[in-house]
Coordinates of C-alpha atoms and ligand atoms in Angstrom, one line a residue:
X15 CA 0.0 0.0 0.0
X16 CA 0.9 3.6 -0.3
X17 CA 1.3 4.6 3.3
X18 CA 1.7 8.6 2.6
X19 CA -1.4 10.3 3.8
X20 CA -3.5 7.0 4.4
X21 CA -5.9 6.4 7.2
X22 CA -5.0 3.3 9.2
X23 CA -8.4 1.8 10.2
X24 CA -8.1 -1.9 9.8
X25 CA -5.6 -4.8 9.4
X26 CA -7.4 -5.8 6.2
X27 CA -6.0 -2.7 4.4
X28 CA -2.3 -4.3 4.7
X29 CA -0.5 -6.9 2.7
X30 CA 2.3 -8.9 4.3
X31 CA 5.0 -6.6 2.6
X32 CA 3.4 -3.6 4.3
X33 CA 3.9 -5.1 7.7
X34 CA 7.5 -6.1 7.0
X35 CA 7.9 -2.4 6.0
X36 CA 6.3 -1.2 9.2
X37 CA 8.5 -3.5 11.3
X38 CA 11.7 -2.5 9.4
X39 CA 10.8 1.3 10.1
X40 CA 10.0 0.5 13.7
X41 CA 13.6 -0.9 14.1
X42 CA 15.1 2.2 13.0
X43 CA 13.3 4.2 15.9
X44 CA 15.0 2.4 18.6
X45 CA 17.8 5.0 19.3
X46 CA 15.2 7.8 19.6
X47 CA 12.8 5.8 21.7
X48 CA 15.6 4.8 24.0
X49 CA 16.7 8.5 24.4
X50 CA 20.2 7.9 22.8
X51 CA 19.4 10.5 20.1
X52 CA 16.6 13.0 19.1
X53 CA 15.0 13.6 15.9
X54 CA 13.1 16.6 14.8
X55 CA 11.5 15.2 11.5
X56 CA 8.0 16.1 12.2
X57 CA 8.8 19.3 13.8
X58 CA 5.7 21.6 13.3
X59 CA 3.2 18.9 12.8
X60 CA 0.3 18.4 15.2
X61 CA -1.4 15.2 16.3
X62 CA -5.0 15.5 17.5
X63 CA -5.4 12.7 20.1
X64 CA -9.1 12.0 20.4
X65 CA -10.1 9.3 22.8
X66 CA -13.8 9.0 23.6
X67 CA -13.2 5.7 25.5
X68 CA -10.7 5.1 28.4
X69 CA -7.1 4.5 27.5
X70 CA -3.8 4.8 29.2
X71 CA -1.0 3.3 26.9
X72 CA -2.6 3.6 23.6
X73 CA -3.3 7.4 24.0
X74 CA 0.0 8.2 25.8
X75 CA 2.1 6.1 23.4
X76 CA 0.6 7.6 20.4
X77 CA 1.3 10.9 21.9
X78 CA 4.8 10.1 23.0
X79 CA 5.7 8.5 19.6
X80 CA 4.7 11.8 17.9
X81 CA 6.7 13.8 20.3
X82 CA 9.7 11.7 19.8
X83 CA 9.6 12.5 16.0
X84 CA 9.3 16.2 17.0
X85 CA 5.6 16.8 16.6
X86 CA 3.2 18.4 19.1
X87 CA 0.0 16.7 20.5
X88 CA -3.4 18.2 21.3
X89 CA -5.6 15.9 23.2
X90 CA -9.4 15.4 24.1
X91 CA -10.7 12.6 26.4
X92 CA -14.1 11.4 27.0
X93 CA -17.5 12.4 25.5
X94 CA -18.2 15.0 28.2
X95 CA -15.5 17.6 27.3
X96 CA -16.5 17.4 23.5
X97 CA -19.3 19.0 21.6
X98 CA -20.5 15.5 20.8
X99 CA -22.7 15.9 24.0
X100 CA -24.3 18.8 22.4
X101 CA -25.5 16.6 19.4
X102 CA -22.6 17.3 17.0
X103 CA -22.2 14.4 14.6
X104 CA -19.0 12.5 14.4
X105 CA -18.6 13.6 10.8
X106 CA -18.9 17.4 11.6
X107 CA -16.5 16.9 14.6
X108 CA -14.1 15.4 11.9
X109 CA -14.6 18.2 9.5
X110 CA -13.7 20.8 12.3
X111 CA -10.8 18.9 14.0
X112 CA -9.1 17.9 10.9
X113 CA -8.6 21.6 10.4
X114 CA -6.7 21.8 13.6
X115 CA -4.3 18.8 13.2
X116 CA -2.2 17.0 10.7
X117 CA -3.2 13.7 11.7
X118 CA -5.8 12.3 14.2
X119 CA -5.6 9.1 16.3
X120 CA -9.1 8.1 17.7
X121 CA -10.8 5.8 20.0
X122 CA -14.5 5.4 20.3
X123 CA -16.9 2.7 21.7
X124 CA -18.8 2.1 18.5
X125 CA -17.8 -0.3 15.9
X126 CA -17.2 1.4 12.6
X127 CA -17.2 4.8 14.1
X128 CA -13.5 5.5 13.5
X129 CA -14.0 4.9 9.7
X130 CA -17.1 7.2 9.8
X131 CA -15.1 9.8 11.4
X132 CA -12.3 9.4 8.8
X133 CA -14.6 9.5 5.8
X134 CA -15.1 13.2 6.7
X135 CA -11.6 14.0 7.8
X136 CA -9.2 16.0 5.9
X137 CA -6.2 14.4 7.5
X138 CA -5.2 10.9 8.0
X139 CA -7.1 9.2 11.0
X140 CA -5.6 6.0 12.9
X141 CA -8.0 3.7 14.6
X142 CA -7.0 3.4 18.3
X143 CA -9.8 1.0 19.0
X144 CA -13.5 1.1 17.7
X145 CA -15.8 -0.8 20.0
X146 CA -15.2 -4.6 19.9
X147 CA -14.2 -4.3 16.1
X148 CA -10.5 -3.7 15.6
X149 CA -7.4 -2.2 17.2
X150 CA -4.9 -2.4 14.3
X151 CA -1.8 -0.7 15.9
X152 CA -2.2 -3.0 18.9
X153 CA -1.9 -6.0 16.6
X154 CA 1.0 -4.6 14.9
X155 CA 2.9 -4.0 18.1
X156 CA 1.9 -7.6 19.4
X157 CA 3.1 -9.2 16.2
X158 CA 6.4 -7.1 16.2
X159 CA 6.8 -8.4 19.8
X160 CA 6.2 -11.9 18.9
X161 CA 8.7 -11.7 16.2
X162 CA 11.4 -10.2 18.5
X163 CA 10.8 -12.5 21.4
X164 CA 10.9 -15.6 19.0
X165 CA 14.1 -14.2 17.4
X166 CA 15.7 -13.9 20.8
X167 CA 15.1 -17.7 21.2
X168 CA 16.5 -18.5 17.7
X169 CA 13.1 -19.0 16.4
X170 CA 10.9 -17.3 13.9
X171 CA 7.2 -16.6 12.9
X172 CA 7.4 -19.4 10.3
X173 CA 6.9 -21.9 13.1
X174 CA 4.7 -20.1 15.3
X175 CA 2.3 -21.7 17.8
X176 CA 0.2 -19.3 19.9
X177 CA -2.8 -19.5 22.2
X178 CA -5.1 -16.7 22.7
X179 CA -7.0 -16.7 26.0
X180 CA -10.1 -15.0 27.5
X181 CA -12.7 -12.8 26.0
X182 CA -12.4 -13.6 22.4
X183 CA -15.8 -12.4 21.5
X184 CA -15.3 -8.9 22.6
X185 CA -11.5 -8.4 22.5
X186 CA -10.7 -6.3 19.5
X187 CA -7.0 -6.8 20.0
X188 CA -7.4 -10.6 19.3
X189 CA -9.7 -9.8 16.4
X190 CA -6.9 -7.5 14.7
X191 CA -4.1 -10.0 15.6
X192 CA -6.0 -12.7 14.0
X193 CA -6.5 -10.6 10.8
X194 CA -2.8 -10.0 10.9
X195 CA -1.9 -13.6 11.3
X196 CA -3.9 -14.4 8.3
X197 CA -1.1 -12.6 6.1
X198 CA 1.7 -14.8 7.5
X199 CA 2.8 -18.3 7.3
X200 CA 0.3 -20.9 8.7
X201 CA 0.7 -21.4 12.5
X202 CA -0.8 -23.7 15.2
X203 CA -3.5 -21.3 16.9
X204 CA -5.3 -22.3 20.0
X205 CA -8.2 -20.3 21.1
X206 CA -9.0 -20.8 24.6
X207 CA -12.4 -19.2 25.9
X208 CA -15.7 -20.1 27.2
X209 CA -18.0 -21.0 24.5
X210 CA -20.1 -18.0 25.0
X211 CA -17.1 -15.8 24.5
X212 CA -15.7 -17.5 21.6
X213 CA -13.9 -16.0 18.6
X214 CA -16.2 -14.8 16.0
X215 CA -17.0 -17.5 13.4
X216 CA -15.9 -15.4 10.6
X217 CA -12.5 -14.8 11.9
X218 CA -12.0 -18.5 12.8
X219 CA -13.0 -19.2 9.1
X220 CA -10.5 -16.5 8.0
X221 CA -7.8 -18.3 9.8
X222 CA -8.7 -21.7 8.5
X223 CA -8.7 -20.4 4.9
X224 CA -5.3 -18.9 5.3
X225 CA -4.1 -22.5 6.2
X226 CA -3.7 -22.1 10.0
X227 CA -4.5 -25.0 12.2
X228 CA -7.1 -23.6 14.6
X229 CA -8.2 -25.4 18.0
X230 CA -10.8 -24.1 20.1
X231 CA -11.1 -25.3 23.7
X232 CA -12.3 -24.0 27.1
X233 CA -9.5 -25.8 28.9
X234 CA -6.8 -23.5 29.9
X235 CA -4.1 -26.1 31.0
X236 CA -4.6 -27.9 27.8
X237 CA -4.6 -24.7 25.6
X238 CA -1.3 -23.4 26.8
X239 CA 0.6 -26.7 26.9
X240 CA 2.2 -26.6 23.4
X241 CA 2.7 -23.2 22.3
X242 CA 5.4 -20.4 22.1
X243 CA 3.1 -17.5 22.9
X244 CA 0.3 -17.3 25.4
X245 CA -1.6 -14.3 24.7
X246 CA -3.9 -13.6 27.7
X247 CA -6.8 -11.1 27.6
X248 CA -9.2 -9.2 30.0
X249 CA -13.1 -9.8 30.2
X250 CA -14.3 -6.7 28.2
X251 CA -16.7 -5.9 31.0
X252 CA -17.8 -2.5 29.2
X253 CA -19.1 -4.4 26.2
X254 CA -21.4 -6.8 28.4
X255 CA -25.0 -5.9 28.5
X256 CA -24.6 -6.0 32.5
X257 CA -21.8 -6.1 35.1
X258 CA -23.5 -9.3 36.4
X259 CA -22.9 -11.1 33.1
X260 CA -19.3 -10.0 33.0
X261 CA -19.0 -11.6 36.4
X262 CA -19.9 -15.0 35.1
X263 CA -16.6 -15.2 33.1
X264 CA -14.3 -13.1 35.2
X265 CA -11.4 -15.1 36.9
X266 CA -12.2 -18.3 34.6
X267 CA -8.7 -18.4 33.1
X268 CA -6.0 -17.4 35.7
X269 CA -2.5 -17.8 34.7
X270 CA 0.0 -17.6 37.5
X271 CA 3.6 -19.2 37.9
X272 CA 2.1 -22.5 39.2
X273 CA -0.2 -22.9 36.2
X274 CA 2.8 -21.8 33.8
X275 CA 5.2 -24.4 35.4
X276 CA 2.7 -27.3 35.3
X277 CA 1.5 -26.8 31.8
X278 CA 3.8 -24.5 29.7
X279 CA 7.1 -25.3 27.7
X280 CA 10.0 -23.7 29.5
X281 CA 10.4 -20.7 27.2
X282 CA 6.7 -19.9 26.5
X283 CA 6.3 -16.2 26.1
X284 CA 3.6 -14.5 28.1
X285 CA 1.8 -11.5 26.4
X286 CA -1.2 -9.4 27.2
X287 CA -2.5 -6.2 25.5
X288 CA -2.9 -4.7 29.0
X289 CA -4.5 -3.6 31.2
X290 CA -4.4 -6.9 33.1
X291 CA -7.3 -7.0 35.6
X292 CA -5.5 -7.4 38.9
X293 CA -8.6 -7.3 41.1
X294 CA -8.7 -10.6 43.1
X295 CA -11.8 -11.7 41.4
X296 CA -10.3 -11.6 37.9
X297 CA -6.5 -11.6 38.2
X298 CA -6.0 -13.2 34.7
X299 CA -2.0 -12.7 34.8
X300 CA -1.0 -13.0 38.4
X301 CA 1.8 -10.6 39.7
X302 CA 3.8 -13.8 40.8
X303 CA 4.7 -13.9 36.9
X304 CA 6.4 -10.7 37.3
X305 CA 9.8 -12.1 37.9
X306 CA 9.3 -14.5 35.0
X307 CA 11.7 -13.4 32.3
X308 CA 9.2 -14.8 29.6
X309 CA 6.7 -12.2 30.8
X310 CA 6.8 -9.9 27.8
X311 CA 4.0 -7.4 28.7
X312 CA 6.4 -4.5 29.2
X313 CA 8.5 -5.1 26.3
X314 CA 5.2 -5.2 24.5
X315 CA 4.2 -1.8 25.7
X316 CA 7.7 -0.3 25.0
X317 CA 7.4 -1.7 21.4
X318 CA 4.2 0.2 21.0
X319 CA 6.1 3.4 20.9
X320 CA 8.5 1.9 18.2
X321 CA 5.6 0.8 16.0
X322 CA 3.5 3.9 16.3
X323 CA 6.6 6.0 15.5
X324 CA 7.1 3.9 12.4
X325 CA 3.3 4.5 11.3
X326 CA 3.7 8.3 11.7
X327 CA 7.0 8.3 9.8
X328 CA 5.4 6.3 6.9
X329 CA 2.2 8.3 6.7
X330 CA 4.1 11.4 6.7
X331 CA 6.5 9.9 4.3
X332 CA 9.7 10.9 6.3
X333 CA 11.1 7.6 7.3
X334 CA 14.2 8.2 5.0
X335 CA 14.6 11.4 6.7
X336 CA 14.6 10.4 10.3
X337 CA 18.4 10.3 10.8
X338 CA 19.0 13.5 8.7
X339 CA 16.9 15.3 11.3
X340 CA 18.7 13.7 14.2
X341 CA 20.9 15.3 16.8
X342 CA 22.5 14.5 20.1
X343 CA 20.5 14.9 23.3
X344 CA 21.9 17.7 25.5
X345 CA 20.9 15.7 28.6
X346 CA 21.3 12.1 29.6
X347 CA 18.5 9.5 29.7
X348 CA 16.8 9.3 33.1
X349 CA 15.4 6.0 32.5
X350 CA 16.8 3.0 34.3
X351 CA 17.2 -0.6 32.9
X352 CA 18.2 0.3 29.4
Ligands
NCD425 C1 -7.0 -3.0 24.9 C2 -8.1 -2.2 24.4 O1 -8.4 -1.1 24.7 O2 -8.7 -3.0 23.4 N1 -6.1 -2.1 25.7 C3 -5.0 -1.5 24.9 O3 -5.3 -0.6 23.9 N2 -3.8 -1.9 25.0 C4 -7.3 -4.1 25.8 C5 -8.4 -4.1 26.7 O4 -8.7 -2.9 27.1 O5 -8.5 -5.1 27.6

């Protein structure tokens, strides 16, 4: 695809070579994200970050990624601080806000709303999550992480075995990840969920048509036993008709160190899009895994910055200029553990 000036709305708009281009561009962003150097390649550009649904890492990492390329960020969070509460349509909001920004990242609780907004926007729009539909940039950072974790173990995506666990019905991150895996070499894919929260049938069908071996089960121990990657997810309580209904499934699939040791292969990588629900009644990823070197959840969040920087650089068509606009940082990184 031609990235320059494009919206990023769905994984379905990509071919495999587009993904490889994003990943190669993400690789060159490491020195800037790690604060070894700075680049001003997007100096003067403005990102409008519009999040109509709660967000911590997606909103902040989009903003940080834009800042790291030298651009500025304007934000609005929630409906109450926007004119949508006065009855303004999403399309009018798009017509207005695209006059104030050079690119917009948006999250919204309704499926298809970001595409609707994009259709009236005069600048590129990136989907930061639209209801239970898609979360394309999360899937990109997830696959980028999967690739780098496998590489660190001397393996590759070509022999991937992955289990996705939890709320596969409402989880937009796994919906986008499934679409993304359809572009890659057939893998062994285990879908672990209660029957009521299973992966939508058309996505299972898409995986099978792409040649993947797909197994569906509600047995956690069995599901995580022969895979390289365990990808846990949160029960998407905000998408259930009532809190009581979400309660029925909360805490059904808890992964902790004992479960991991008893069932997983020694180097199985643990991932989660986050936030993990750490309340006692849920606790899908126990904090006793925090010392497990295979817990990749914070490498995932760090990688999110690289992948989002890459997308911005490609959309603004400056990936080849990033280094030319680089300079030394006058201060030393304050970040520990680099
Ligand atoms: C996810 C989301 O919002 O879809 N979070 C994220 O962006 N990393 C997952 C979730 O909320 O459970």
